[in-house]
Coordinates of C-alpha atoms (C1' of nucleotides) in Angstrom, one line a residue:
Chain A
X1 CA -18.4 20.5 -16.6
X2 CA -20.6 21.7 -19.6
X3 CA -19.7 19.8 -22.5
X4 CA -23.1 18.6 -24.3
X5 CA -22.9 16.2 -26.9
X6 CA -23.7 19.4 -29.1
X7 CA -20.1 20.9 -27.9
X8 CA -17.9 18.1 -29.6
X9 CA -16.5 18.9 -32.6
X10 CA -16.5 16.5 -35.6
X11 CA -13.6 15.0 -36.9
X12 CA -13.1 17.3 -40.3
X13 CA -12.6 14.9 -43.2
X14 CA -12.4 17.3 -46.2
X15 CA -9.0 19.1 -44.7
X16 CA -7.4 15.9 -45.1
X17 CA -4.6 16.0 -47.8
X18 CA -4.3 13.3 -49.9
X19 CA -0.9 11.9 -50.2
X20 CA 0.7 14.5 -48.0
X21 CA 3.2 13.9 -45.3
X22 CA 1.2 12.7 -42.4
X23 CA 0.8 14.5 -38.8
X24 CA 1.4 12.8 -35.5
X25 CA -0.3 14.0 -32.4
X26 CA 0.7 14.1 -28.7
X27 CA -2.0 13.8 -26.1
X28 CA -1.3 14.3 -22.8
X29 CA -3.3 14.3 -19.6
X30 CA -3.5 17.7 -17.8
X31 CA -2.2 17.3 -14.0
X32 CA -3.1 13.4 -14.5
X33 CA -3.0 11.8 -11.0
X34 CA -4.2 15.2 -9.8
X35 CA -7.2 15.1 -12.1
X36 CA -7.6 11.4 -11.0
X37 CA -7.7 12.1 -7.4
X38 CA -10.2 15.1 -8.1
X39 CA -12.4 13.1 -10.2
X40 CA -14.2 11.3 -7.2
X41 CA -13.7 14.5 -5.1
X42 CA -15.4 16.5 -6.8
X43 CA -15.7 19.6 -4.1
X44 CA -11.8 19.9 -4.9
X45 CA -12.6 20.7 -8.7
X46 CA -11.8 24.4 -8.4
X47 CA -9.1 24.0 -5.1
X48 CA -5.4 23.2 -5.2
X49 CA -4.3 19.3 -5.5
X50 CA -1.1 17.4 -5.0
X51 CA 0.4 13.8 -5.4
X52 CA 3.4 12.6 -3.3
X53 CA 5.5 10.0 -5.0
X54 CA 6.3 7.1 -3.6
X55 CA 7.4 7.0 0.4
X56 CA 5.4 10.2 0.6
X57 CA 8.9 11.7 -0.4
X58 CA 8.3 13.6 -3.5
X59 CA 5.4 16.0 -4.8
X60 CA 5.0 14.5 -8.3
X61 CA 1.6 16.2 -9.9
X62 CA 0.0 19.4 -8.9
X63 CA -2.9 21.2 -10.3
X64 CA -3.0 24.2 -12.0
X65 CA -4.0 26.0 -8.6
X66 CA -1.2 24.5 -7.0
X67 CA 1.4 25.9 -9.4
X68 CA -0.3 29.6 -9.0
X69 CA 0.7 28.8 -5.6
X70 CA 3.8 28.2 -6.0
X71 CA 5.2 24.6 -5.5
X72 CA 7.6 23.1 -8.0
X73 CA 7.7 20.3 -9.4
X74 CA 9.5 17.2 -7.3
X75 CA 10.5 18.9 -5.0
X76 CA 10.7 16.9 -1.2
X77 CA 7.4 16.6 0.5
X78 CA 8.6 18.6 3.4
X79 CA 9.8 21.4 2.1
X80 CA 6.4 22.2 0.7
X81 CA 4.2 21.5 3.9
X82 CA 4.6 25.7 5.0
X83 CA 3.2 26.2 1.2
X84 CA 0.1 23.3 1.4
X85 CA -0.6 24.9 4.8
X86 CA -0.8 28.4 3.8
X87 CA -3.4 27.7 0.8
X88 CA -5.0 24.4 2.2
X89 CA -3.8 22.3 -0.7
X90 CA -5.6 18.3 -0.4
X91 CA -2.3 16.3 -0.7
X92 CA -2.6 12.6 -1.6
X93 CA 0.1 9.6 -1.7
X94 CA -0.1 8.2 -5.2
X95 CA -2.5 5.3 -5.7
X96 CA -1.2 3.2 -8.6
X97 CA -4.2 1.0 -9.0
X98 CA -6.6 3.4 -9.2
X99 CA -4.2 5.5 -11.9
X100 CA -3.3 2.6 -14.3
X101 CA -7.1 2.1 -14.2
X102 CA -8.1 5.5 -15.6
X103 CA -5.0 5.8 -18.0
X104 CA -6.6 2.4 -19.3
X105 CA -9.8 4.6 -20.2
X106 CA -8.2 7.1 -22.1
X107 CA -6.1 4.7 -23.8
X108 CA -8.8 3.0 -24.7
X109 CA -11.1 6.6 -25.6
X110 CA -8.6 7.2 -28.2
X111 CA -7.9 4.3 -29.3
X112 CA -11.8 3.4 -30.5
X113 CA -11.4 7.4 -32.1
X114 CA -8.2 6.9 -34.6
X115 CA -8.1 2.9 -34.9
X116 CA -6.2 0.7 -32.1
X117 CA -3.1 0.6 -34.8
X118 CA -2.4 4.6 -34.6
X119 CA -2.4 5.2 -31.3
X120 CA 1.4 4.6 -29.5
X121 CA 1.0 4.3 -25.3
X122 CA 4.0 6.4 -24.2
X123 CA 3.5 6.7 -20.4
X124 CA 0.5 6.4 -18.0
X125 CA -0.7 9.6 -18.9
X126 CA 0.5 9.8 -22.8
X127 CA -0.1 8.8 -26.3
X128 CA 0.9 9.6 -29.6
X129 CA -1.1 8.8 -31.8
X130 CA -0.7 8.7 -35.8
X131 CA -3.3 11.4 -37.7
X132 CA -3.1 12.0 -42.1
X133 CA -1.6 15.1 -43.8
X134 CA -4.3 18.1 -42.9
X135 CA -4.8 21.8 -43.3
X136 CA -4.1 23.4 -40.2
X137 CA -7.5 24.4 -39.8
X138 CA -8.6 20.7 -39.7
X139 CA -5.3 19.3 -37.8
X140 CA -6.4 21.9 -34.9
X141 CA -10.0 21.0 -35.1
X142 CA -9.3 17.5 -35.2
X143 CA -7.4 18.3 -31.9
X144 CA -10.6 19.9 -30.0
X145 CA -13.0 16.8 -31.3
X146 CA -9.9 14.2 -29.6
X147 CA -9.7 16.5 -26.1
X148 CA -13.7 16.4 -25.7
X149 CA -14.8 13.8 -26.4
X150 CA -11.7 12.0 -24.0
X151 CA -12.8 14.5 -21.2
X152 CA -16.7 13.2 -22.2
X153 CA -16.2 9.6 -21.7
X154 CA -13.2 9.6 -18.6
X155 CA -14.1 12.6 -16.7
X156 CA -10.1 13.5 -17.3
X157 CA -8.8 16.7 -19.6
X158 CA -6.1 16.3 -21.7
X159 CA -4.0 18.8 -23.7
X160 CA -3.2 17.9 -27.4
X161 CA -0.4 19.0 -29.8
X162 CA -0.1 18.2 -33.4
X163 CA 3.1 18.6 -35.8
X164 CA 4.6 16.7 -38.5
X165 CA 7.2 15.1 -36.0
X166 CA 6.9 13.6 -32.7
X167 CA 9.8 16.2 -31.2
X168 CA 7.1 19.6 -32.9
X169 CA 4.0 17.7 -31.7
X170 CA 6.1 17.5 -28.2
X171 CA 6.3 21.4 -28.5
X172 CA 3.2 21.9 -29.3
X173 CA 1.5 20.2 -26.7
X174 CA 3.9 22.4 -24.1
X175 CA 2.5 25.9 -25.9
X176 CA -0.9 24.4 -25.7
X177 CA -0.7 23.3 -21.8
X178 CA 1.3 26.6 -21.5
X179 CA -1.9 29.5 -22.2
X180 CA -5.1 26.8 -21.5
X181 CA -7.2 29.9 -21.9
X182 CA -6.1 31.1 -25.0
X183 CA -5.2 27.3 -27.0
X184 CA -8.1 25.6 -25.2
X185 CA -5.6 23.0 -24.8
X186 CA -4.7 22.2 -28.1
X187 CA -2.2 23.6 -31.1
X188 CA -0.9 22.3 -34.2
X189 CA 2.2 23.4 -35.6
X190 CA 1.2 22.5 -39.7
X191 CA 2.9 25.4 -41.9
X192 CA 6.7 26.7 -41.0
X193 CA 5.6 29.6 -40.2
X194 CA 3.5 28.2 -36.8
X195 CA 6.7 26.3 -36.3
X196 CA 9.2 28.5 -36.5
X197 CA 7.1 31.1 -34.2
X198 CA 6.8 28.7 -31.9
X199 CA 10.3 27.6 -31.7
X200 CA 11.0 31.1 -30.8
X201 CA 9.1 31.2 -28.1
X202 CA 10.4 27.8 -26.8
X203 CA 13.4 28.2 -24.4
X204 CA 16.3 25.2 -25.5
X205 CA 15.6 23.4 -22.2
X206 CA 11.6 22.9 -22.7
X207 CA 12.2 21.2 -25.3
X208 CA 11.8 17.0 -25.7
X209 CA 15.3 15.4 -25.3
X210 CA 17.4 18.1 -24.1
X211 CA 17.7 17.2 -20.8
X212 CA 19.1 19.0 -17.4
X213 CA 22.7 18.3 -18.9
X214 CA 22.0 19.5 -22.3
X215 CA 20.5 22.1 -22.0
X216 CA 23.3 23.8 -19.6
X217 CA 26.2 22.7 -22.3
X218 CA 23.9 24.4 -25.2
X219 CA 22.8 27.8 -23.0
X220 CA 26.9 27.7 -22.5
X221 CA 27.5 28.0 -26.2
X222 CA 24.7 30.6 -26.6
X223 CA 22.0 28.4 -27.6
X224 CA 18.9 29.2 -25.8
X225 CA 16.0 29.3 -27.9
X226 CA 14.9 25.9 -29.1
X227 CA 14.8 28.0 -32.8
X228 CA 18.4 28.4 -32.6
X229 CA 19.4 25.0 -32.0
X230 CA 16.9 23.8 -35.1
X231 CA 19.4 25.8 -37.2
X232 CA 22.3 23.6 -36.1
X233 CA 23.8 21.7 -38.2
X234 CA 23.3 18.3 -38.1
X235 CA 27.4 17.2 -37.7
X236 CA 27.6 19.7 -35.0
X237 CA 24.4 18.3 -33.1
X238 CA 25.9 14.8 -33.3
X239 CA 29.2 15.8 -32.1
X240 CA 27.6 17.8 -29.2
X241 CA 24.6 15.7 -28.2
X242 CA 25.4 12.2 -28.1
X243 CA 25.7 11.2 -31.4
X244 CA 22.9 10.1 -33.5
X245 CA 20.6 11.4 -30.9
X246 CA 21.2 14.6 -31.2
X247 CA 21.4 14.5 -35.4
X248 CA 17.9 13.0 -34.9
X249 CA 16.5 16.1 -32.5
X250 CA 18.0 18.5 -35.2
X251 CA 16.1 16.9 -38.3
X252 CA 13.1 16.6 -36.1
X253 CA 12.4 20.2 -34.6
X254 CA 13.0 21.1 -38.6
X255 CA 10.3 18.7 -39.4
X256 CA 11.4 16.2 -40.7
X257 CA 10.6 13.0 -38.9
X258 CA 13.2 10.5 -37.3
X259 CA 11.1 9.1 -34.4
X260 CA 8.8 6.4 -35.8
X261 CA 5.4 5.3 -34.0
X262 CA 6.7 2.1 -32.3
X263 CA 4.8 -1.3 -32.2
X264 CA 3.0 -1.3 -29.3
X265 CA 5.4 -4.2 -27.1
X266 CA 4.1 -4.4 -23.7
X267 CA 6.8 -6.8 -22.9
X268 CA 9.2 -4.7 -21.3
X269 CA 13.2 -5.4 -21.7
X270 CA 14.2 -5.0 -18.1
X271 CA 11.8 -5.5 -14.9
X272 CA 12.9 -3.2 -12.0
X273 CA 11.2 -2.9 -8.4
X274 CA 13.3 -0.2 -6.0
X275 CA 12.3 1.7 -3.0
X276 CA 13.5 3.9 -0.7
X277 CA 13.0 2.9 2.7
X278 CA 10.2 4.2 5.1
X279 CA 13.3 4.8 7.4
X280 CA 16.9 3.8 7.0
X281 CA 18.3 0.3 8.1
X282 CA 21.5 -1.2 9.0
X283 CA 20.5 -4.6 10.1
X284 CA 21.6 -7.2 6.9
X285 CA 18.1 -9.3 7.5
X286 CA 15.4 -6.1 7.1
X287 CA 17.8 -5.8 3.5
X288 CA 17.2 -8.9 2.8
X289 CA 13.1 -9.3 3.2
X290 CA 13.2 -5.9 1.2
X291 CA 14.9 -7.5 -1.6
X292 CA 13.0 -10.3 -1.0
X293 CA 10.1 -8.7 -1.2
X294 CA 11.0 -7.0 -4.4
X295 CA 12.4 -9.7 -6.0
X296 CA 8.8 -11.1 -5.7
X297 CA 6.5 -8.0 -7.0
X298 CA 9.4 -7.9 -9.9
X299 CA 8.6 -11.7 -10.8
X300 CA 5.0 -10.8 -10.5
X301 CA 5.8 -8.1 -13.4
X302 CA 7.4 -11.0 -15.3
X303 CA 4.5 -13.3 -15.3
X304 CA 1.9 -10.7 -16.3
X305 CA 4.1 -9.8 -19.3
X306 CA 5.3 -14.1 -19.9
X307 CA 8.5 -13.7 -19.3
X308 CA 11.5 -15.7 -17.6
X309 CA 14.7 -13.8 -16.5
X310 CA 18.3 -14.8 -16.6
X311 CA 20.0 -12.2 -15.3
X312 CA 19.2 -10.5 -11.6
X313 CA 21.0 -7.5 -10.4
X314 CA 20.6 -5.5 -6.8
X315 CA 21.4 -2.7 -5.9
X316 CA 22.0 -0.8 -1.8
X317 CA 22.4 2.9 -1.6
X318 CA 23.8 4.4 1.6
X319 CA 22.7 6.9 3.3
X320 CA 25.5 9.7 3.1
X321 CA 26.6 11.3 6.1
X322 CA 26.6 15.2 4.9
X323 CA 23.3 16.9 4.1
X324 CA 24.9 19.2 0.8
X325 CA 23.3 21.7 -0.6
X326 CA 22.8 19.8 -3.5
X327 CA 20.9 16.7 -3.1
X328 CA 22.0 13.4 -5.1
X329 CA 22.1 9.8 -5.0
X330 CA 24.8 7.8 -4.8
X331 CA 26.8 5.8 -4.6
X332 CA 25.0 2.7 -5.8
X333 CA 26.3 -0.5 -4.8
X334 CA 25.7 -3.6 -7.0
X335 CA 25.6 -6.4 -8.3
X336 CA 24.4 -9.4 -10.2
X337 CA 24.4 -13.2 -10.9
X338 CA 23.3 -14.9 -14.3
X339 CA 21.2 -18.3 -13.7
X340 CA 21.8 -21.5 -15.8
X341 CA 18.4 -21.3 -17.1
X342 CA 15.7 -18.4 -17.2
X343 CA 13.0 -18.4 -14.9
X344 CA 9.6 -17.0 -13.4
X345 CA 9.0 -18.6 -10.3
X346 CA 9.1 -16.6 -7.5
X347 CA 11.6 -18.6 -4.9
X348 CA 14.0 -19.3 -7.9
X349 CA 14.2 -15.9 -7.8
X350 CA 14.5 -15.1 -4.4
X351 CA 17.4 -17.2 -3.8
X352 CA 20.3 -16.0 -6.0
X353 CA 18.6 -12.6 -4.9
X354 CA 19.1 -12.8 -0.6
X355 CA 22.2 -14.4 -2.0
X356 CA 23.7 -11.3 -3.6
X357 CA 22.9 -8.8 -0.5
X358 CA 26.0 -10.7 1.3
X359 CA 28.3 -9.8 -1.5
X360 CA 27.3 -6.1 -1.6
X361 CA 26.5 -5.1 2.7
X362 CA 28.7 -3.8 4.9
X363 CA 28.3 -4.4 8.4
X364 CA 28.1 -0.7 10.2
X365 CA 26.6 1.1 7.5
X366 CA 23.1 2.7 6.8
X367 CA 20.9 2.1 4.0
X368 CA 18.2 4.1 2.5
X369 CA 17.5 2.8 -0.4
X370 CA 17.4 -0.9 -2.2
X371 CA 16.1 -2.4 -5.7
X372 CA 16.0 -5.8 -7.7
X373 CA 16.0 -5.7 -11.6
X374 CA 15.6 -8.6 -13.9
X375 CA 16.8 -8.5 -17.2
X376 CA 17.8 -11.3 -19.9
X377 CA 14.2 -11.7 -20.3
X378 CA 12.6 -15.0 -22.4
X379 CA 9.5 -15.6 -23.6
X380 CA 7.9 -17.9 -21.0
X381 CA 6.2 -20.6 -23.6
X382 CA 9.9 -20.9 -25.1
X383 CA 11.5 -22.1 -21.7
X384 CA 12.5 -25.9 -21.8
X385 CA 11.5 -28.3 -18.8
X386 CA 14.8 -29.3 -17.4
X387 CA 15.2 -32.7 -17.8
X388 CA 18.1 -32.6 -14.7
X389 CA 15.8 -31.8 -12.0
X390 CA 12.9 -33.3 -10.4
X391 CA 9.7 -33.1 -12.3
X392 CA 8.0 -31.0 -9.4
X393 CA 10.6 -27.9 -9.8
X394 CA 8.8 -28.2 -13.3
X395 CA 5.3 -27.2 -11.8
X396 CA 6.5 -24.2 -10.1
X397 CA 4.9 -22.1 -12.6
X398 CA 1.5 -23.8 -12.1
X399 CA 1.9 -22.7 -8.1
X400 CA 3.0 -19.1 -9.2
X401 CA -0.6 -18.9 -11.4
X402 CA -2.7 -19.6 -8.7
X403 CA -0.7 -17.1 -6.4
X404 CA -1.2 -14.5 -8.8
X405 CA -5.0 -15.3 -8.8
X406 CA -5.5 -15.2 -5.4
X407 CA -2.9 -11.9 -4.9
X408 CA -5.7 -10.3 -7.4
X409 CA -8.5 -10.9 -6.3
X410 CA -7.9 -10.8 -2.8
X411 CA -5.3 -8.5 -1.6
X412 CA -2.0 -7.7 -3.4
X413 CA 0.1 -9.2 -0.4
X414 CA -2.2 -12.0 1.2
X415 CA -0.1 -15.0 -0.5
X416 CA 3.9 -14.4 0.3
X417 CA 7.3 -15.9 0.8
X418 CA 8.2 -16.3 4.3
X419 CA 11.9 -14.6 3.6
X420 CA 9.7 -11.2 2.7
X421 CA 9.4 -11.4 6.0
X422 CA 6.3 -10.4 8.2
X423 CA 7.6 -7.5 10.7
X424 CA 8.6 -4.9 7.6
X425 CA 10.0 -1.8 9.2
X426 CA 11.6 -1.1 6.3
X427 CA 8.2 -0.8 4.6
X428 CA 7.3 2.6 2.4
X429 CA 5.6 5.3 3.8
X430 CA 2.2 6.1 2.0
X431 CA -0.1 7.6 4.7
X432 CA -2.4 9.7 2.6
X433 CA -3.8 7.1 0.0
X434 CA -7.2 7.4 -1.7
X435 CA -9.6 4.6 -2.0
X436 CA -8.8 2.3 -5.1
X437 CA -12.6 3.9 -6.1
X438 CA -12.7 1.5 -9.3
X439 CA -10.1 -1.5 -9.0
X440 CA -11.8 -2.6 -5.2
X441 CA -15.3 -3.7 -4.6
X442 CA -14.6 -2.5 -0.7
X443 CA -13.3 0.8 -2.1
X444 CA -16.1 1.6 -4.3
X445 CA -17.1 5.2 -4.5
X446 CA -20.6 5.4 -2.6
X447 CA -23.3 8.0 -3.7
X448 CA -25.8 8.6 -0.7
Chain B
dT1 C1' 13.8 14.5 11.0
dC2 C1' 11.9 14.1 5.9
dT3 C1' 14.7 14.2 -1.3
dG4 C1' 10.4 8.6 -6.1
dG5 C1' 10.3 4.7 -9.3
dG6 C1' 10.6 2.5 -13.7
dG7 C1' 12.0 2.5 -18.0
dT8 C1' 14.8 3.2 -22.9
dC9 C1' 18.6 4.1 -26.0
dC10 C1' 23.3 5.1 -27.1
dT11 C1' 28.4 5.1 -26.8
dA12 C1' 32.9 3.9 -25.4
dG13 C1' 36.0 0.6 -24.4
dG14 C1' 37.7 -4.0 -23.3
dA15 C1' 37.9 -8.9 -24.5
dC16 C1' 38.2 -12.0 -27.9
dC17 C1' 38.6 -14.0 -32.5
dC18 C1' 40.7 -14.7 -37.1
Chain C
dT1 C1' 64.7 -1.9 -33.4
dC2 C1' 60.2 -3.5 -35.5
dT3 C1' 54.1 -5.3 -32.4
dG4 C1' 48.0 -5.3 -37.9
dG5 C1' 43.4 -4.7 -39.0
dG6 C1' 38.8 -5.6 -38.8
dG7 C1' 35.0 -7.6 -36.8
dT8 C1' 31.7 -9.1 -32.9
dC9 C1' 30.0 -9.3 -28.4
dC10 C1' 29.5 -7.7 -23.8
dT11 C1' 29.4 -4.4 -20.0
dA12 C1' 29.4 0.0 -17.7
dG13 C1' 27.8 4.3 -17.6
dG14 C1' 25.7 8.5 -19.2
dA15 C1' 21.9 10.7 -21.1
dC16 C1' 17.1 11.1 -21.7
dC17 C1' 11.9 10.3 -20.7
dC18 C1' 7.5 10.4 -17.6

DNA sequence: TCTGGGGTCCTAGGACCC
DNA sequence: TCTGGGGTCCTAGGACCC
């Protein structure tokens, strides 16, 4: 990496356009957990890199050498290993910890560049983030000064696309990741012109919100350039895609925005926690520590955010007998109870939650797959002691505090229920984990 | 042998009410 | 024989996203 401080590119003030309609920005980590991974390995800098899902099953980020080699994206694990052989690609199992902690960085990089109020978190590795009206000249340099100065301060590169709409900015960003060399990672769609070239170039299905489904129903009626569908009407759009979703996508790729910048709520609607299993099961007890188990990281979710759920639903999913062609879930088997009051604590969770499994299992069947959500969510500080019940239920919230203090700064797992159970066969595969280099003090990265 | 996990929004349709 | 109209709330399921 060469960038001197002399290399970043200051934010261009006098393109601004006073009372113009304003530009929104997409900026989006290159390869993310890849780069993450690479970032305290640096002899893989120039090599190809992978990341496995969850369970090892899935290969969920690759680097730009990995794609020249030729592995698609989420595809199974396995069927890649003859490709990771034959070019010595590093594969990893994803490390969560050590990813939220870098996407926090970045967050925070742009966030202290634009103002904390213009910058909207859309994923681990995304943000949009809320720019004035500018020439084009200025939009795209504004673009370059946001991409160096985040790969400056994290170490991670990012790919930036600017457009008056969040749907444009979208395709932007995909031209700019597409041609690295010749973008440097970042375009800006500002005048029709650069919009409607790049539309052109844009195949229907590339495009944000068009979908698998989508895009096979429009490349059906002869709509494959993302262009061509921009010329839809609007009444035809809703009737074909979903209603006002797909009126909005039309208005959008024309530019004319429908998306807002949402407020930045952390608190999350619904709380899910679902695996696969390491291998499959039959037995109804290893189902039932497993949604044990995931009943408890869910209400772990809910007490970061200060919630209290009313509403828990679990799911099974067999394992089908016949391996098709064509790989899909399903069925999914579940179901869900509402409780009298809404609640955070861990083992009021847990019971309705073992509960359920005996209304949903079949004896004789395999199971691959299992998940708890929680939804009817409270604010925490609202809930009401009950008056009905002995005053100690009352301080279960005080005993799940200091279990979440110790889980953190201990070990995630050291404090648990004993109907997680302690033999876990069920438990995820993850075999090819990093060190969690800057969440750990025992994982630290060392420099010798 | 081996195919991820966690979300959101929207619509249709049924139940229920007056 | 003839069986309204309009509104709300809830749920299931489909589509999308990363």
């Amino acid at each position: 990496m060469v960038f001197q401080p002399g290399n970043i590119a200051q934010p261009c003030t006098d393109g601004v356009i006073a009372g113009g309609t304003g530009l929104k920005a997409i900026v989006d980590c290159n390869s993310f957990y890849c780069s993450c991974e690479r970032l305290f390995k640096p002899g893989l800098s120039k090599k190809p890199v992978v990341v496995l899902s969850n369970n090892d099953g899935c290969i969920v980020s690759r680097s730009d050498e990995a794609k020249q080699a030729g592995v698609d994206m989420a595809i199974p694990y396995f069927q890649a290993k003859h490709l990771i052989a034959k070019h010595d690609i590093a594969v990893f199992s994803s490390n969560y910890t050590l990813y939220g902690d870098l996407s926090w960085r970045v967050m925070e990089t742009l966030r202290m560049l634009v103002g904390r109020d213009n910058v909207e978190v859309y994923s681990v590795d995304e943000a949009f983030v809320d720019l004035p009206a500018m020439s084009p000249e200025a939009a795209a340099n504004y673009g370059l000064y946001i991409r160096q100065t985040v790969e400056q301060w994290t170490g991670i590169s990012v790919s930036v696309g600017i457009a008056p709409t969040k749907t444009l900015a979208k395709a932007a960003n995909y031209l700019a990741k597409k041609n690295k060399q010749l973008t440097r990672c970042v375009t800006a769609l500002v005048t029709p012109e650069e919009q409607r070239n790049a539309l052109q170039s844009i195949r229907v299905s590339n495009i944000w919100g068009v979908g698998r489904s989508y895009a096979e129903k429009l490349i059906n009626m002869g709509i494959t350039s993302a262009w061509e569908l921009r010329n839809m009407s609007e009444q035809w759009a809703g009737k074909q895609l979903g209603g006002v979703v797909g009126t909005r996508l039309v208005k959008e790729l024309r530019g004319e925005p429908c998306i807002d910048m949402q407020e930045q709520l952390d608190t999350k609607k619904m709380i899910a926690t679902t695996r696969m299993f390491g291998s499959p099961v039959n037995d109804v007890l290893s189902i039932k520590e497993a949604i044990a188990t995931y009943t408890s990281l869910a209400a772990q979710k809910l007490r970061r955010q200060r919630c209290a759920a009313r509403t828990i639903s679990i799911f099974i999913v067999p394992k089908e007998e016949d391996h098709a062609v064509d790989f899909h879930h399903g069925p999914i088997i579940s179901t869900r109870t509402t409780l009298p009051t809404a609640t955070s604590v861990t083992n009021e969770l847990i019971k309705p939650a073992v509960q359920l499994v005996e209304k949903i299992y079949e004896e004789g069947r395999v199971y691959k797959k299992a998940g708890v959500m929680l939804s009817g969510l409270e604010n925490d500080t609202c809930i009401q002691g009950n008056l009905f019940v002995p005053e100690s239920k009352n301080k279960g919230r005080f005993l799940m505090d200091m279990m979440d203090n110790i889980n953190f700064s201990m070990r995630d797992d050291i404090l648990k229920f004993a109907a997680s159970g302690t033999s876990r066969n069920w438990k995820m595969r993850q075999e090819l984990r990093s060190p969690r280099f800057t969440t750990r003090w025992e994982e630290m990265f060392e420099v010798r």
